[in-house]
Amino acid sequence: MPLCLPAAFYDRPVLDVAADLLGATITHARVTVRLTEVEAYAGLGDPGSHAFRGPTRRTAVLFGQPGGLYVYFTYGMHWCANLVCGPAGQGAAVLLRAGEVVDGEPMARSRRGDRCRPRDLARGPARLAVALGLTGEHNGLLVTGAGSPVVVAAGAPADAARVRTGPRVGVSGAGGDGAAYPWRFWLDGEPSVSP
DNA sequence: CAGTTGATTCGCT
DNA sequence: GCGAATCAACTGG
C-alpha cells in the first residue's frame, strides 16, 4: 500500500499541488480512483472560487488546514470534492474533476448504476464523488491523518509529457474569464477526461 | 426575508 | 447537441 501524502504536500502553492495530484490515487469506502483531471482555485481574489469573498459558514473549511477535504453541494443535487491547499488562510483548493477507477469497480458500479460505462464511473466532479461515496458528511475531514477514512496517495510517477493545462470549466460571471485562469490540469489521452 | 445563482448530470432527440 | 431538474448558500433590501 502506498503512503498517505503528508500535510506538507498540500501546504504549497495550489498550482503545484494541482499538477502533482495528477496520477495520484484517492481511496474511500473500498473504491480507489486515479486522478486524471483537476482544477486549481486560488481562493481570495479568485472570482471563480467559492472563497472569493472571504470565509463564510459554507467555505470555512477552505480557510482551514491544507489537506482538508472540502465537499460542497451544488445544482441542488450534486456533491463535489476539493482538497484544501496552501498557503493556509488563502482559501485555495483543488477540485477533483475526474479519474479512473483502478480498484473496487463493482462497488463503484453499484453506486453509479449498472448501465454506466466503465470510463464514465468517475468522469466529472459529481460522478467522481458518487463513485467514491463522498458526501457532505465528509466535509472538513483531514486526509493527512493516519486514521483518515479517505486516503490520498502518490501514484505512478506522472508522465510530464502528458500533462496538459487549459481554461477552467464552468467558471462564469464577472471577471470569470477562463483565459485569465488557465488552471485546469489533465492527463492527455485519458478516456476519463471530458473533451 | 425573498430572489438569484451556480466548480453539473441525465435523458431525449 | 440541448434543456430540465433541484436546493443550499449568499446577497441585497
Coordinates of C-alpha atoms (C1' of nucleotides) in Angstrom, one line a residue:
Chain A
M1 CA 0.0 0.0 0.0
P2 CA 1.3 3.4 -1.0
L3 CA 2.0 6.0 1.7
C4 CA -0.6 8.7 2.5
L5 CA 0.5 12.1 1.3
P6 CA 1.6 14.3 4.2
A7 CA 0.2 17.8 5.2
A8 CA 3.4 19.4 3.7
F9 CA 2.3 18.2 0.3
Y10 CA -0.8 20.4 0.4
D11 CA 0.9 23.3 2.1
R12 CA 2.3 24.6 -1.2
P13 CA 1.1 26.9 -4.0
V14 CA -2.2 25.5 -5.3
L15 CA -0.9 25.2 -8.9
D16 CA 2.0 23.0 -7.8
V17 CA -0.3 20.8 -5.8
A18 CA -2.8 20.5 -8.7
A19 CA -0.1 19.4 -11.1
D20 CA 1.3 16.9 -8.6
L21 CA -2.1 15.4 -7.9
L22 CA -2.4 14.1 -11.5
G23 CA -1.7 10.4 -11.3
A24 CA -2.3 10.3 -7.5
T25 CA -4.9 8.0 -6.1
I26 CA -7.8 8.7 -3.7
T27 CA -9.4 5.9 -1.8
H28 CA -12.6 5.8 0.2
A29 CA -15.1 3.1 1.1
R30 CA -13.4 0.4 -0.9
V31 CA -13.0 2.3 -4.1
T32 CA -9.8 3.7 -5.5
V33 CA -9.6 6.4 -8.2
R34 CA -6.6 7.5 -10.1
L35 CA -6.9 11.3 -10.7
T36 CA -6.7 12.3 -14.4
E37 CA -8.3 15.8 -14.3
V38 CA -8.2 18.5 -11.6
E39 CA -8.8 22.3 -11.3
A40 CA -7.0 24.9 -9.2
Y41 CA -8.8 27.6 -7.3
A42 CA -6.8 30.3 -5.6
G43 CA -9.3 31.4 -3.0
L44 CA -9.3 35.1 -2.0
G45 CA -9.3 37.2 -5.1
D46 CA -10.1 34.4 -7.5
P47 CA -13.6 35.2 -9.0
G48 CA -14.2 31.5 -9.8
S49 CA -13.6 30.4 -6.2
H50 CA -16.2 29.9 -3.5
A51 CA -13.7 31.6 -1.2
F52 CA -13.6 34.7 -3.4
R53 CA -15.3 37.0 -0.8
G54 CA -13.6 35.5 2.3
P55 CA -14.7 33.0 4.9
T56 CA -18.4 32.1 5.3
R57 CA -20.1 29.3 7.0
R58 CA -20.1 27.3 3.8
T59 CA -16.4 28.0 2.9
A60 CA -14.9 27.8 6.4
V61 CA -13.2 24.6 5.6
L62 CA -11.3 26.3 2.7
F63 CA -9.7 28.6 5.2
G64 CA -8.6 25.7 7.4
Q65 CA -5.7 23.4 7.3
P66 CA -4.2 22.3 4.0
G67 CA -5.1 18.7 3.4
G68 CA -8.7 19.3 4.4
L69 CA -11.5 17.9 2.3
Y70 CA -14.0 20.4 1.1
V71 CA -17.2 18.8 -0.1
Y72 CA -20.0 21.1 -1.3
F73 CA -23.5 20.7 -2.6
T74 CA -24.4 22.3 -5.9
Y75 CA -27.2 22.4 -8.5
G76 CA -29.5 21.1 -5.9
M77 CA -28.3 17.5 -6.5
H78 CA -24.6 17.1 -6.8
W79 CA -21.6 16.8 -4.4
C80 CA -18.1 17.9 -5.5
A81 CA -14.9 17.2 -3.6
N82 CA -11.9 19.5 -3.2
L83 CA -8.6 19.4 -1.4
V84 CA -7.6 22.5 0.6
C85 CA -4.1 23.8 -0.4
G86 CA -1.6 26.2 1.0
P87 CA -0.8 28.8 2.0
A88 CA -3.3 28.4 4.9
G89 CA -5.8 31.2 5.2
Q90 CA -6.0 31.9 1.4
G91 CA -8.9 29.6 0.7
A92 CA -7.1 27.8 -2.1
A93 CA -8.2 24.4 -3.2
V94 CA -8.0 21.8 -5.9
L95 CA -11.3 20.5 -7.4
L96 CA -11.2 16.8 -8.2
R97 CA -12.8 16.7 -11.7
A98 CA -12.3 13.2 -13.0
G99 CA -10.4 10.0 -12.6
E100 CA -10.2 6.3 -13.5
V101 CA -11.5 3.7 -11.1
V102 CA -8.5 1.4 -10.5
D103 CA -9.9 -0.6 -7.6
G104 CA -13.3 -1.6 -6.3
E105 CA -15.0 -1.2 -9.6
P106 CA -18.0 -3.4 -8.6
M107 CA -18.6 -1.1 -5.6
A108 CA -18.3 2.0 -7.8
R109 CA -20.7 0.5 -10.3
S110 CA -23.2 -0.3 -7.6
R111 CA -23.2 3.4 -6.6
R112 CA -23.2 4.8 -10.2
G113 CA -25.6 2.3 -11.8
D114 CA -25.2 -0.8 -13.8
R115 CA -25.6 0.8 -17.2
C116 CA -22.8 3.2 -16.6
R117 CA -19.9 2.7 -18.9
P118 CA -16.5 2.0 -17.2
R119 CA -14.9 5.2 -18.3
D120 CA -17.8 7.2 -17.0
L121 CA -17.7 5.8 -13.5
A122 CA -15.7 8.8 -12.2
R123 CA -15.8 11.2 -15.2
G124 CA -16.9 14.5 -13.9
P125 CA -16.7 16.0 -10.4
A126 CA -20.1 14.8 -9.2
R127 CA -19.7 11.4 -10.6
L128 CA -16.3 11.1 -9.0
A129 CA -17.8 12.0 -5.6
V130 CA -20.6 9.4 -6.1
A131 CA -18.2 6.7 -7.1
L132 CA -16.1 7.3 -4.0
G133 CA -19.1 7.6 -1.8
L134 CA -18.2 11.1 -0.7
T135 CA -21.0 13.4 0.6
G136 CA -21.3 16.4 2.8
E137 CA -20.7 14.4 5.9
H138 CA -17.0 14.2 4.8
N139 CA -16.7 18.0 4.6
G140 CA -13.8 19.2 6.7
L141 CA -12.2 15.8 7.0
L142 CA -8.4 15.9 7.2
V143 CA -7.0 13.4 4.7
T144 CA -3.4 13.6 6.1
G145 CA -4.2 11.9 9.3
A146 CA -3.2 8.3 9.9
G147 CA -6.7 7.1 10.7
S148 CA -8.5 9.1 8.0
P149 CA -11.2 7.1 6.1
V150 CA -10.1 9.0 2.9
V151 CA -6.6 8.2 1.7
V152 CA -4.8 10.2 -0.9
A153 CA -1.6 8.6 -2.1
A154 CA 1.1 9.2 -4.7
G155 CA 0.5 7.2 -7.8
A156 CA 3.0 6.1 -10.5
P157 CA 5.3 9.0 -11.4
A158 CA 3.2 11.3 -13.6
D159 CA 4.4 11.4 -17.2
A160 CA 5.2 15.1 -17.5
A161 CA 4.8 14.9 -21.3
R162 CA 1.2 14.0 -21.0
V163 CA 0.2 16.8 -18.6
R164 CA -1.9 19.5 -20.2
T165 CA -3.3 22.8 -18.9
G166 CA -6.1 25.0 -20.0
P167 CA -9.0 27.2 -19.0
R168 CA -11.2 26.1 -16.2
V169 CA -14.6 24.6 -16.9
G170 CA -17.9 26.1 -15.7
V171 CA -16.4 29.3 -14.4
S172 CA -18.7 32.2 -15.3
G173 CA -19.7 35.6 -14.1
A174 CA -18.0 38.9 -13.8
G175 CA -14.2 38.6 -14.2
G176 CA -14.6 34.9 -14.6
D177 CA -12.9 34.8 -18.0
G178 CA -11.5 31.4 -18.2
A179 CA -8.4 32.5 -20.1
A180 CA -7.3 34.6 -17.2
Y181 CA -7.2 31.5 -15.0
P182 CA -5.9 28.6 -17.2
W183 CA -5.7 26.4 -14.2
R184 CA -7.2 23.2 -15.3
F185 CA -4.8 20.2 -15.4
W186 CA -5.4 16.9 -17.1
L187 CA -3.5 13.9 -18.4
D188 CA -3.7 13.8 -22.2
G189 CA -5.2 10.7 -23.8
E190 CA -7.1 9.6 -20.7
P191 CA -10.6 8.3 -21.5
S192 CA -11.9 9.5 -18.2
V193 CA -11.2 13.2 -19.1
S194 CA -14.0 15.1 -20.7
P195 CA -13.3 16.7 -24.1
Chain B
dC1 C1' -37.0 37.5 4.1
dA2 C1' -37.4 36.7 -0.9
dG3 C1' -34.6 36.5 -5.2
dT4 C1' -30.7 34.7 -7.6
dT5 C1' -27.1 31.6 -8.8
dG6 C1' -24.4 28.0 -9.8
dA7 C1' -16.9 24.5 -9.9
dT8 C1' -23.4 19.6 -13.2
dT9 C1' -25.5 15.4 -14.9
dC10 C1' -29.0 12.8 -17.2
dG11 C1' -32.1 11.6 -20.7
dC12 C1' -34.0 12.6 -25.1
dT13 C1' -33.7 13.9 -30.0
Chain C
dG1 C1' -26.4 18.7 -29.1
dC2 C1' -29.8 20.7 -25.8
dG3 C1' -32.9 21.6 -22.0
dA4 C1' -34.8 20.2 -17.5
dA5 C1' -34.2 19.2 -12.7
dT6 C1' -33.3 20.9 -8.0
dC7 C1' -31.8 23.3 -3.3
dA8 C1' -28.3 25.4 -0.2
dA9 C1' -25.9 29.4 0.4
dC10 C1' -25.0 34.1 -0.5
dT11 C1' -26.7 38.8 -1.5
dG12 C1' -29.3 42.9 -1.0
dG13 C1' -33.3 45.4 0.7

